[in-house]
GROMACS .gro file of C-alpha atoms in nm:
model
  407
    1MET     CA    1  -0.421   1.276   1.637
    2GLY     CA    2  -0.321   1.041   1.917
    3ASP     CA    3  -0.006   0.834   1.926
    4LYS     CA    4  -0.101   0.692   1.588
    5LEU     CA    5  -0.303   0.849   1.313
    6PRO     CA    6  -0.629   0.663   1.263
    7GLU     CA    7  -0.665   0.492   0.932
    8PRO     CA    8  -0.965   0.622   0.748
    9HIS     CA    9  -1.102   0.425   0.459
   10ALA     CA   10  -1.047   0.540   0.106
   11SER     CA   11  -1.317   0.760  -0.037
   12SER     CA   12  -1.444   0.706  -0.384
   13SER     CA   13  -1.506   1.076  -0.445
   14PRO     CA   14  -1.208   1.311  -0.472
   15ALA     CA   15  -1.145   1.558  -0.195
   16VAL     CA   16  -0.918   1.842  -0.175
   17ALA     CA   17  -0.664   2.081  -0.053
   18ALA     CA   18  -0.499   2.347  -0.260
   19SER     CA   19  -0.489   2.692  -0.109
   20SER     CA   20  -0.207   2.889   0.037
   21GLU     CA   21  -0.350   3.102   0.314
   22ALA     CA   22  -0.181   3.041   0.647
   23GLU     CA   23  -0.495   3.072   0.855
   24GLU     CA   24  -0.649   2.778   0.669
   25ILE     CA   25  -0.376   2.545   0.793
   26GLU     CA   26  -0.473   2.632   1.148
   27VAL     CA   27  -0.798   2.446   1.094
   28LEU     CA   28  -0.600   2.124   1.075
   29ASP     CA   29  -0.411   2.203   1.392
   30SER     CA   30  -0.710   2.124   1.607
   31GLU     CA   31  -0.623   1.829   1.830
   32ASP     CA   32  -0.987   1.739   1.882
   33VAL     CA   33  -1.074   1.727   1.511
   34LEU     CA   34  -0.800   1.521   1.345
   35PRO     CA   35  -0.788   1.221   1.578
   36MET     CA   36  -1.155   1.132   1.542
   37ALA     CA   37  -1.199   1.239   1.179
   38ALA     CA   38  -1.410   0.998   0.978
   39GLU     CA   39  -1.400   0.970   0.603
   40ASP     CA   40  -1.666   1.232   0.543
   41HIS     CA   41  -1.507   1.463   0.800
   42TRP     CA   42  -1.169   1.434   0.624
   43LYS     CA   43  -1.338   1.536   0.303
   44ALA     CA   44  -1.503   1.834   0.470
   45LEU     CA   45  -1.170   1.949   0.614
   46PHE     CA   46  -0.983   1.920   0.288
   47ASP     CA   47  -1.264   2.084   0.093
   48GLN     CA   48  -1.185   2.404   0.277
   49PHE     CA   49  -0.848   2.419   0.100
   50ASP     CA   50  -0.988   2.350  -0.243
   51PRO     CA   51  -1.276   2.582  -0.326
   52ASP     CA   52  -1.250   2.476  -0.691
   53ASN     CA   53  -1.282   2.107  -0.599
   54THR     CA   54  -0.968   1.999  -0.785
   55GLY     CA   55  -0.886   1.711  -0.552
   56TYR     CA   56  -0.527   1.823  -0.481
   57ILE     CA   57  -0.323   1.999  -0.215
   58SER     CA   58   0.003   2.175  -0.291
   59THR     CA   59   0.322   2.006  -0.175
   60GLU     CA   60   0.407   2.317   0.030
   61LYS     CA   61   0.084   2.286   0.223
   62PHE     CA   62   0.139   1.913   0.249
   63ARG     CA   63   0.486   1.964   0.398
   64SER     CA   64   0.353   2.222   0.639
   65LEU     CA   65   0.098   1.973   0.764
   66LEU     CA   66   0.368   1.709   0.806
   67GLN     CA   67   0.590   1.950   0.998
   68ARG     CA   68   0.306   2.036   1.233
   69HIS     CA   69   0.187   1.682   1.287
   70GLY     CA   70   0.501   1.478   1.216
   71SER     CA   71   0.570   1.410   1.584
   72GLU     CA   72   0.230   1.246   1.612
   73LEU     CA   73   0.292   1.003   1.328
   74ASP     CA   74   0.489   0.681   1.325
   75PRO     CA   75   0.841   0.773   1.206
   76HIS     CA   76   0.824   0.534   0.912
   77LYS     CA   77   0.480   0.660   0.809
   78LEU     CA   78   0.616   1.014   0.818
   79GLU     CA   79   0.905   0.893   0.603
   80VAL     CA   80   0.662   0.755   0.347
   81LEU     CA   81   0.466   1.080   0.338
   82LEU     CA   82   0.784   1.282   0.290
   83ALA     CA   83   0.885   1.046   0.011
   84LEU     CA   84   0.549   1.109  -0.151
   85ALA     CA   85   0.601   1.484  -0.133
   86ASP     CA   86   0.961   1.460  -0.261
   87SER     CA   87   0.868   1.246  -0.558
   88ASN     CA   88   0.589   1.468  -0.687
   89SER     CA   89   0.705   1.670  -0.983
   90GLU     CA   90   0.376   1.854  -1.032
   91GLY     CA   91   0.392   2.039  -0.701
   92ARG     CA   92   0.068   1.894  -0.569
   93ILE     CA   93  -0.058   1.591  -0.376
   94CYS     CA   94  -0.377   1.402  -0.453
   95TYR     CA   95  -0.609   1.379  -0.154
   96GLN     CA   96  -0.711   1.027  -0.256
   97ASP     CA   97  -0.348   0.913  -0.236
   98PHE     CA   98  -0.323   1.058   0.112
   99VAL     CA   99  -0.635   0.876   0.231
  100ASN     CA  100  -0.522   0.555   0.060
  101LEU     CA  101  -0.197   0.578   0.251
  102MET     CA  102  -0.370   0.617   0.585
  103SER     CA  103  -0.606   0.326   0.510
  104ASN     CA  104  -0.331   0.092   0.382
  105LYS     CA  105  -0.477   0.096   0.030
  106ARG     CA  106  -0.195   0.216  -0.183
  107SER     CA  107  -0.252   0.244  -0.556
  108ASN     CA  108   0.005   0.151  -0.822
  109SER     CA  109   0.076   0.514  -0.904
  110PHE     CA  110   0.118   0.586  -0.535
  111ARG     CA  111   0.364   0.298  -0.494
  112GLN     CA  112   0.571   0.430  -0.784
  113ALA     CA  113   0.578   0.774  -0.622
  114ILE     CA  114   0.689   0.624  -0.292
  115LEU     CA  115   0.963   0.419  -0.456
  116GLN     CA  116   1.092   0.723  -0.644
  117GLY     CA  117   1.088   0.934  -0.331
  118ASN     CA  118   1.255   0.655  -0.136
  119ARG     CA  119   1.569   0.692  -0.345
  120ARG     CA  120   1.620   1.033  -0.188
  121LEU     CA  121   1.584   0.908   0.168
  122CYS     CA  122   1.897   0.851   0.370
  123SER     CA  123   1.747   0.716   0.692
  124LYS     CA  124   1.886   0.392   0.830
  125ALA     CA  125   1.733   0.058   0.742
  126LEU     CA  126   1.486  -0.109   0.972
  127LEU     CA  127   1.740  -0.385   1.035
  128GLU     CA  128   1.979  -0.132   1.190
  129GLU     CA  129   1.736  -0.004   1.451
  130THR     CA  130   1.823  -0.098   1.810
  131GLY     CA  131   1.644  -0.116   2.144
  132LEU     CA  132   1.353  -0.319   2.008
  133SER     CA  133   1.144  -0.549   2.225
  134LEU     CA  134   1.110  -0.920   2.152
  135SER     CA  135   0.776  -0.872   1.977
  136GLN     CA  136   0.916  -0.586   1.770
  137ARG     CA  137   1.212  -0.800   1.665
  138LEU     CA  138   0.971  -1.077   1.566
  139ILE     CA  139   0.766  -0.840   1.352
  140ARG     CA  140   1.084  -0.705   1.192
  141HIS     CA  141   1.201  -1.061   1.124
  142VAL     CA  142   0.871  -1.146   0.953
  143ALA     CA  143   0.897  -0.828   0.744
  144TYR     CA  144   1.242  -0.927   0.618
  145GLU     CA  145   1.127  -1.283   0.556
  146THR     CA  146   0.841  -1.187   0.326
  147LEU     CA  147   0.876  -0.836   0.182
  148PRO     CA  148   1.137  -0.731  -0.078
  149ARG     CA  149   1.114  -0.350  -0.041
  150GLU     CA  150   1.247  -0.158   0.257
  151ILE     CA  151   0.965   0.096   0.237
  152ASP     CA  152   0.711  -0.190   0.260
  153ARG     CA  153   0.899  -0.351   0.545
  154LYS     CA  154   0.891  -0.027   0.745
  155TRP     CA  155   0.526   0.022   0.657
  156TYR     CA  156   0.438  -0.326   0.778
  157TYR     CA  157   0.647  -0.285   1.093
  158ASP     CA  158   0.453   0.028   1.190
  159SER     CA  159   0.110  -0.101   1.085
  160TYR     CA  160   0.107  -0.454   1.229
  161THR     CA  161  -0.092  -0.486   1.550
  162CYS     CA  162  -0.140  -0.865   1.577
  163CYS     CA  163  -0.513  -0.803   1.571
  164PRO     CA  164  -0.635  -1.031   1.435
  165PRO     CA  165  -0.356  -1.289   1.483
  166PRO     CA  166  -0.272  -1.539   1.205
  167TRP     CA  167  -0.573  -1.749   1.299
  168PHE     CA  168  -0.638  -1.925   0.969
  169MET     CA  169  -0.314  -2.123   0.936
  170ILE     CA  170  -0.310  -2.206   1.307
  171THR     CA  171  -0.673  -2.319   1.305
  172ILE     CA  172  -0.642  -2.530   0.991
  173THR     CA  173  -0.330  -2.695   1.134
  174ILE     CA  174  -0.498  -2.777   1.465
  175VAL     CA  175  -0.800  -2.927   1.287
  176GLU     CA  176  -0.577  -3.138   1.060
  177VAL     CA  177  -0.379  -3.272   1.355
  178ALA     CA  178  -0.699  -3.341   1.551
  179PHE     CA  179  -0.852  -3.544   1.267
  180PHE     CA  180  -0.529  -3.736   1.221
  181LEU     CA  181  -0.510  -3.826   1.589
  182TYR     CA  182  -0.874  -3.930   1.589
  183ASN     CA  183  -0.822  -4.155   1.286
  184GLY     CA  184  -0.506  -4.293   1.443
  185VAL     CA  185  -0.699  -4.399   1.750
  186VAL     CA  186  -0.992  -4.541   1.550
  187LEU     CA  187  -0.768  -4.730   1.306
  188ASP     CA  188  -0.503  -4.808   1.568
  189ARG     CA  189  -0.241  -4.693   1.318
  190PHE     CA  190  -0.041  -4.371   1.282
  191VAL     CA  191   0.216  -4.466   1.016
  192LEU     CA  192   0.079  -4.524   0.666
  193GLN     CA  193  -0.281  -4.504   0.779
  194VAL     CA  194  -0.374  -4.520   0.412
  195THR     CA  195  -0.294  -4.893   0.409
  196HIS     CA  196  -0.568  -4.973   0.661
  197PRO     CA  197  -0.871  -5.145   0.500
  198LEU     CA  198  -1.115  -4.904   0.670
  199TYR     CA  199  -0.928  -4.588   0.569
  200LEU     CA  200  -1.122  -4.524   0.248
  201LYS     CA  201  -1.456  -4.548   0.426
  202ASN     CA  202  -1.401  -4.203   0.577
  203THR     CA  203  -1.650  -3.947   0.446
  204LEU     CA  204  -1.388  -3.672   0.416
  205LEU     CA  205  -1.143  -3.800   0.155
  206TYR     CA  206  -1.194  -3.773  -0.220
  207HIS     CA  207  -1.283  -4.097  -0.397
  208PRO     CA  208  -1.356  -4.112  -0.773
  209GLN     CA  209  -1.673  -4.318  -0.720
  210LEU     CA  210  -1.804  -4.054  -0.479
  211ARG     CA  211  -1.701  -3.746  -0.676
  212ALA     CA  212  -2.063  -3.622  -0.682
  213GLN     CA  213  -2.027  -3.547  -0.309
  214ALA     CA  214  -1.886  -3.199  -0.361
  215TRP     CA  215  -1.756  -3.147  -0.009
  216ARG     CA  216  -1.489  -3.413  -0.067
  217TYR     CA  217  -1.302  -3.181  -0.306
  218LEU     CA  218  -1.218  -2.970   0.000
  219THR     CA  219  -1.243  -3.187   0.310
  220TYR     CA  220  -0.982  -3.437   0.187
  221ILE     CA  221  -0.719  -3.207   0.342
  222PHE     CA  222  -0.815  -3.340   0.687
  223MET     CA  223  -0.709  -3.694   0.593
  224HIS     CA  224  -0.339  -3.779   0.565
  225ALA     CA  225  -0.163  -4.093   0.450
  226GLY     CA  226   0.033  -4.115   0.773
  227ILE     CA  227   0.230  -3.919   1.028
  228GLU     CA  228   0.515  -3.876   0.779
  229HIS     CA  229   0.271  -3.708   0.540
  230LEU     CA  230   0.106  -3.489   0.802
  231GLY     CA  231   0.434  -3.390   0.970
  232LEU     CA  232   0.597  -3.232   0.667
  233ASN     CA  233   0.278  -3.055   0.560
  234VAL     CA  234   0.225  -2.909   0.907
  235VAL     CA  235   0.586  -2.789   0.935
  236LEU     CA  236   0.576  -2.620   0.594
  237GLN     CA  237   0.239  -2.452   0.641
  238LEU     CA  238   0.336  -2.318   0.984
  239LEU     CA  239   0.687  -2.199   0.890
  240VAL     CA  240   0.571  -2.042   0.563
  241GLY     CA  241   0.198  -1.988   0.602
  242VAL     CA  242   0.193  -1.811   0.940
  243PRO     CA  243   0.444  -1.536   0.844
  244LEU     CA  244   0.266  -1.486   0.512
  245GLU     CA  245  -0.068  -1.452   0.690
  246MET     CA  246   0.082  -1.203   0.937
  247VAL     CA  247   0.185  -0.983   0.644
  248HIS     CA  248  -0.087  -1.035   0.383
  249GLY     CA  249  -0.382  -1.116   0.605
  250ALA     CA  250  -0.607  -1.417   0.650
  251ALA     CA  251  -0.833  -1.336   0.353
  252ARG     CA  252  -0.558  -1.342   0.091
  253ILE     CA  253  -0.361  -1.636   0.233
  254SER     CA  254  -0.672  -1.846   0.291
  255PHE     CA  255  -0.773  -1.776  -0.068
  256VAL     CA  256  -0.440  -1.906  -0.200
  257TYR     CA  257  -0.456  -2.208   0.031
  258VAL     CA  258  -0.816  -2.304  -0.052
  259ALA     CA  259  -0.762  -2.236  -0.423
  260GLY     CA  260  -0.464  -2.474  -0.414
  261VAL     CA  261  -0.670  -2.737  -0.231
  262VAL     CA  262  -0.956  -2.722  -0.482
  263ALA     CA  263  -0.718  -2.715  -0.779
  264GLY     CA  264  -0.542  -3.019  -0.635
  265SER     CA  265  -0.851  -3.238  -0.610
  266LEU     CA  266  -0.980  -3.122  -0.948
  267ALA     CA  267  -0.640  -3.195  -1.105
  268VAL     CA  268  -0.663  -3.551  -0.969
  269SER     CA  269  -1.017  -3.591  -1.105
  270VAL     CA  270  -0.896  -3.485  -1.450
  271ALA     CA  271  -0.544  -3.632  -1.477
  272ASP     CA  272  -0.554  -3.935  -1.244
  273MET     CA  273  -0.916  -4.032  -1.267
  274THR     CA  274  -0.912  -4.364  -1.085
  275ALA     CA  275  -0.722  -4.252  -0.774
  276PRO     CA  276  -0.841  -4.107  -0.444
  277VAL     CA  277  -0.666  -3.808  -0.287
  278VAL     CA  278  -0.582  -3.715   0.073
  279GLY     CA  279  -0.372  -3.453   0.253
  280SER     CA  280  -0.328  -3.077   0.254
  281SER     CA  281  -0.040  -3.077   0.006
  282GLY     CA  282  -0.238  -2.882  -0.254
  283GLY     CA  283  -0.277  -2.583  -0.022
  284VAL     CA  284   0.071  -2.616   0.129
  285TYR     CA  285   0.241  -2.634  -0.210
  286ALA     CA  286   0.042  -2.332  -0.330
  287LEU     CA  287   0.175  -2.121  -0.041
  288VAL     CA  288   0.533  -2.248  -0.049
  289SER     CA  289   0.571  -2.227  -0.427
  290ALA     CA  290   0.428  -1.872  -0.427
  291HIS     CA  291   0.670  -1.770  -0.152
  292LEU     CA  292   0.973  -1.927  -0.323
  293ALA     CA  293   0.879  -1.776  -0.659
  294ASN     CA  294   0.841  -1.434  -0.495
  295ILE     CA  295   1.189  -1.466  -0.343
  296VAL     CA  296   1.343  -1.560  -0.679
  297MET     CA  297   1.166  -1.277  -0.862
  298ASN     CA  298   1.283  -1.025  -0.600
  299TRP     CA  299   1.618  -1.183  -0.520
  300SER     CA  300   1.817  -0.864  -0.470
  301GLY     CA  301   1.548  -0.704  -0.254
  302MET     CA  302   1.486  -1.001  -0.023
  303LYS     CA  303   1.709  -0.960   0.283
  304CYS     CA  304   1.622  -1.280   0.473
  305GLN     CA  305   1.929  -1.456   0.610
  306PHE     CA  306   2.073  -1.761   0.433
  307LYS     CA  307   1.805  -1.735   0.166
  308LEU     CA  308   1.988  -1.963  -0.080
  309LEU     CA  309   2.039  -2.234   0.181
  310ARG     CA  310   1.685  -2.206   0.307
  311MET     CA  311   1.543  -2.221  -0.045
  312ALA     CA  312   1.747  -2.535  -0.105
  313VAL     CA  313   1.615  -2.693   0.218
  314ALA     CA  314   1.256  -2.603   0.127
  315LEU     CA  315   1.294  -2.749  -0.222
  316ILE     CA  316   1.450  -3.066  -0.081
  317CYS     CA  317   1.161  -3.107   0.165
  318MET     CA  318   0.904  -3.049  -0.108
  319SER     CA  319   1.084  -3.291  -0.340
  320PHE     CA  320   1.101  -3.552  -0.065
  321GLU     CA  321   0.729  -3.522   0.004
  322PHE     CA  322   0.645  -3.529  -0.366
  323GLY     CA  323   0.871  -3.832  -0.418
  324ARG     CA  324   0.700  -4.008  -0.128
  325ALA     CA  325   0.361  -3.939  -0.287
  326VAL     CA  326   0.475  -4.071  -0.628
  327TRP     CA  327   0.621  -4.385  -0.468
  328LEU     CA  328   0.303  -4.447  -0.271
  329ARG     CA  329   0.083  -4.393  -0.577
  330PHE     CA  330   0.255  -4.671  -0.774
  331HIS     CA  331   0.321  -4.901  -0.481
  332PRO     CA  332   0.100  -5.211  -0.483
  333SER     CA  333  -0.225  -5.121  -0.314
  334ALA     CA  334  -0.321  -5.272   0.019
  335TYR     CA  335  -0.684  -5.285  -0.096
  336PRO     CA  336  -0.694  -5.363  -0.468
  337PRO     CA  337  -0.836  -5.274  -0.710
  338CYS     CA  338  -0.835  -4.920  -0.563
  339PRO     CA  339  -0.491  -4.756  -0.601
  340HIS     CA  340  -0.314  -4.549  -0.338
  341PRO     CA  341  -0.380  -4.172  -0.329
  342SER     CA  342  -0.268  -3.959  -0.621
  343PHE     CA  343   0.020  -3.709  -0.625
  344MET     CA  344  -0.144  -3.476  -0.877
  345ALA     CA  345  -0.279  -3.251  -0.600
  346HIS     CA  346   0.079  -3.134  -0.536
  347LEU     CA  347   0.111  -3.013  -0.895
  348GLY     CA  348  -0.229  -2.843  -0.884
  349GLY     CA  349  -0.116  -2.650  -0.577
  350VAL     CA  350   0.210  -2.546  -0.742
  351MET     CA  351   0.025  -2.407  -1.043
  352VAL     CA  352  -0.198  -2.197  -0.818
  353GLY     CA  353   0.106  -2.077  -0.622
  354ILE     CA  354   0.309  -1.956  -0.920
  355THR     CA  355   0.011  -1.774  -1.071
  356LEU     CA  356  -0.248  -1.638  -0.828
  357GLY     CA  357  -0.017  -1.678  -0.528
  358VAL     CA  358   0.268  -1.476  -0.676
  359ILE     CA  359   0.037  -1.192  -0.776
  360ILE     CA  360  -0.095  -1.170  -0.420
  361LEU     CA  361   0.249  -1.181  -0.257
  362ARG     CA  362   0.394  -0.925  -0.498
  363ASN     CA  363   0.118  -0.675  -0.423
  364TYR     CA  364   0.144  -0.611  -0.051
  365GLU     CA  365  -0.132  -0.369   0.052
  366GLN     CA  366  -0.225  -0.315  -0.313
  367ARG     CA  367  -0.576  -0.360  -0.448
  368LEU     CA  368  -0.575  -0.679  -0.651
  369GLN     CA  369  -0.858  -0.556  -0.871
  370ASP     CA  370  -0.615  -0.297  -1.011
  371GLN     CA  371  -0.373  -0.567  -1.132
  372THR     CA  372  -0.423  -0.690  -1.488
  373LEU     CA  373  -0.236  -1.014  -1.424
  374TRP     CA  374  -0.464  -1.084  -1.131
  375TRP     CA  375  -0.769  -1.089  -1.357
  376ILE     CA  376  -0.587  -1.295  -1.620
  377PHE     CA  377  -0.479  -1.568  -1.376
  378LEU     CA  378  -0.812  -1.559  -1.192
  379SER     CA  379  -0.993  -1.609  -1.524
  380ILE     CA  380  -0.767  -1.902  -1.610
  381TYR     CA  381  -0.837  -2.056  -1.269
  382VAL     CA  382  -1.214  -2.014  -1.307
  383ILE     CA  383  -1.200  -2.165  -1.658
  384PHE     CA  384  -1.005  -2.462  -1.522
  385VAL     CA  385  -1.259  -2.515  -1.242
  386LEU     CA  386  -1.551  -2.500  -1.487
  387PHE     CA  387  -1.372  -2.735  -1.726
  388ALA     CA  388  -1.302  -2.981  -1.442
  389ILE     CA  389  -1.666  -2.970  -1.331
  390PHE     CA  390  -1.790  -3.056  -1.680
  391TRP     CA  391  -1.518  -3.318  -1.710
  392ASN     CA  392  -1.639  -3.485  -1.392
  393ILE     CA  393  -1.997  -3.479  -1.514
  394PHE     CA  394  -1.945  -3.616  -1.865
  395ALA     CA  395  -1.595  -3.758  -1.922
  396TYR     CA  396  -1.612  -4.053  -1.685
  397SER     CA  397  -1.912  -4.203  -1.864
  398LEU     CA  398  -1.787  -4.115  -2.213
  399LEU     CA  399  -1.446  -4.273  -2.154
  400ASP     CA  400  -1.606  -4.580  -1.997
  401LEU     CA  401  -1.340  -4.600  -1.728
  402LYS     CA  402  -1.322  -4.893  -1.492
  403LEU     CA  403  -1.327  -4.720  -1.158
  404PRO     CA  404  -1.246  -4.889  -0.828
  405PRO     CA  405  -1.553  -4.998  -0.631
  406PRO     CA  406  -1.691  -4.751  -0.378
  407PRO     CA  407  -1.553  -4.799  -0.028
   0.00000   0.00000   0.00000
């Protein structure tokens, strides 16, 4: 090992360690074997301790390995491993759990073992540690903002490397601002751009007459009604989205964001069929509602400062933005007969946030495919998308709606 133990990927086949001869432990003492061990090499090493191929190592052997190599591990990672050993009532450790730990892929059973073992630990909380650099304090702050369990906070604190950085939320924000500024220059208007007669001619926003152009169900996020609309969305997605992406990764957070965006435009096409839609509120509301719901569901475990006040401020901001959207929707249109943009995208984003979003945020470093609720909510989302697609194909003609003329 070096300063940090490399993180091998989880192996699908069980490997092993369950012998008690002292000379066998010496094999693992080799400094030039452990640091560079790949997945297959780990299996070969552990196979030496399990001639019967049981897939387990005794807790005594496990503790001996930790004592020998504990100084080479992150202190919090060592704490997690000790918790795993303490919590095991069968006197043995599964090799797969050990590899999952090192590769940040912790199973449900493993999490339960860690939480049980954590009750026996008396080490100080991460918040009490002193002598941290500015970057370390920032990482600790993000951990307390987003994670409800101390063991997860310590795990994240040790594992986070800022590589890659939270690029998705930053990139999407920059692109949204760039498009807004461009439209502001072209239209010579930055406040309530949506009232400009040329606004609807943009090829990015969703318009019911152009619903067959599939890209509009996603690209409408780059068009905003005005600087008041863009400003609040940008603030919320940076203050909430960036910390969430730092913890849960770009793949998961971008999924929630894009799922909220698509659900928002489809919700408009189903529930407010004559209205266009603009803005990133669907994605923003998916992230913020998931985060707020996660805080409420883990209220006692969340240690972020002034959480009640901050939740109230977030809800007020969201309510203000939603109220603005409702007012604008029913305000007399500047270009009749086409109404102003719909507010239904906000509600579509909220529904994604309190279903798929909550499952993702509640399962830090857990495999989503192991979560039953994940498959249930994902199935509901897919069914809604398919329903909305068929609705857009057939319902408009069957209902004989009078749609606004194309821009």
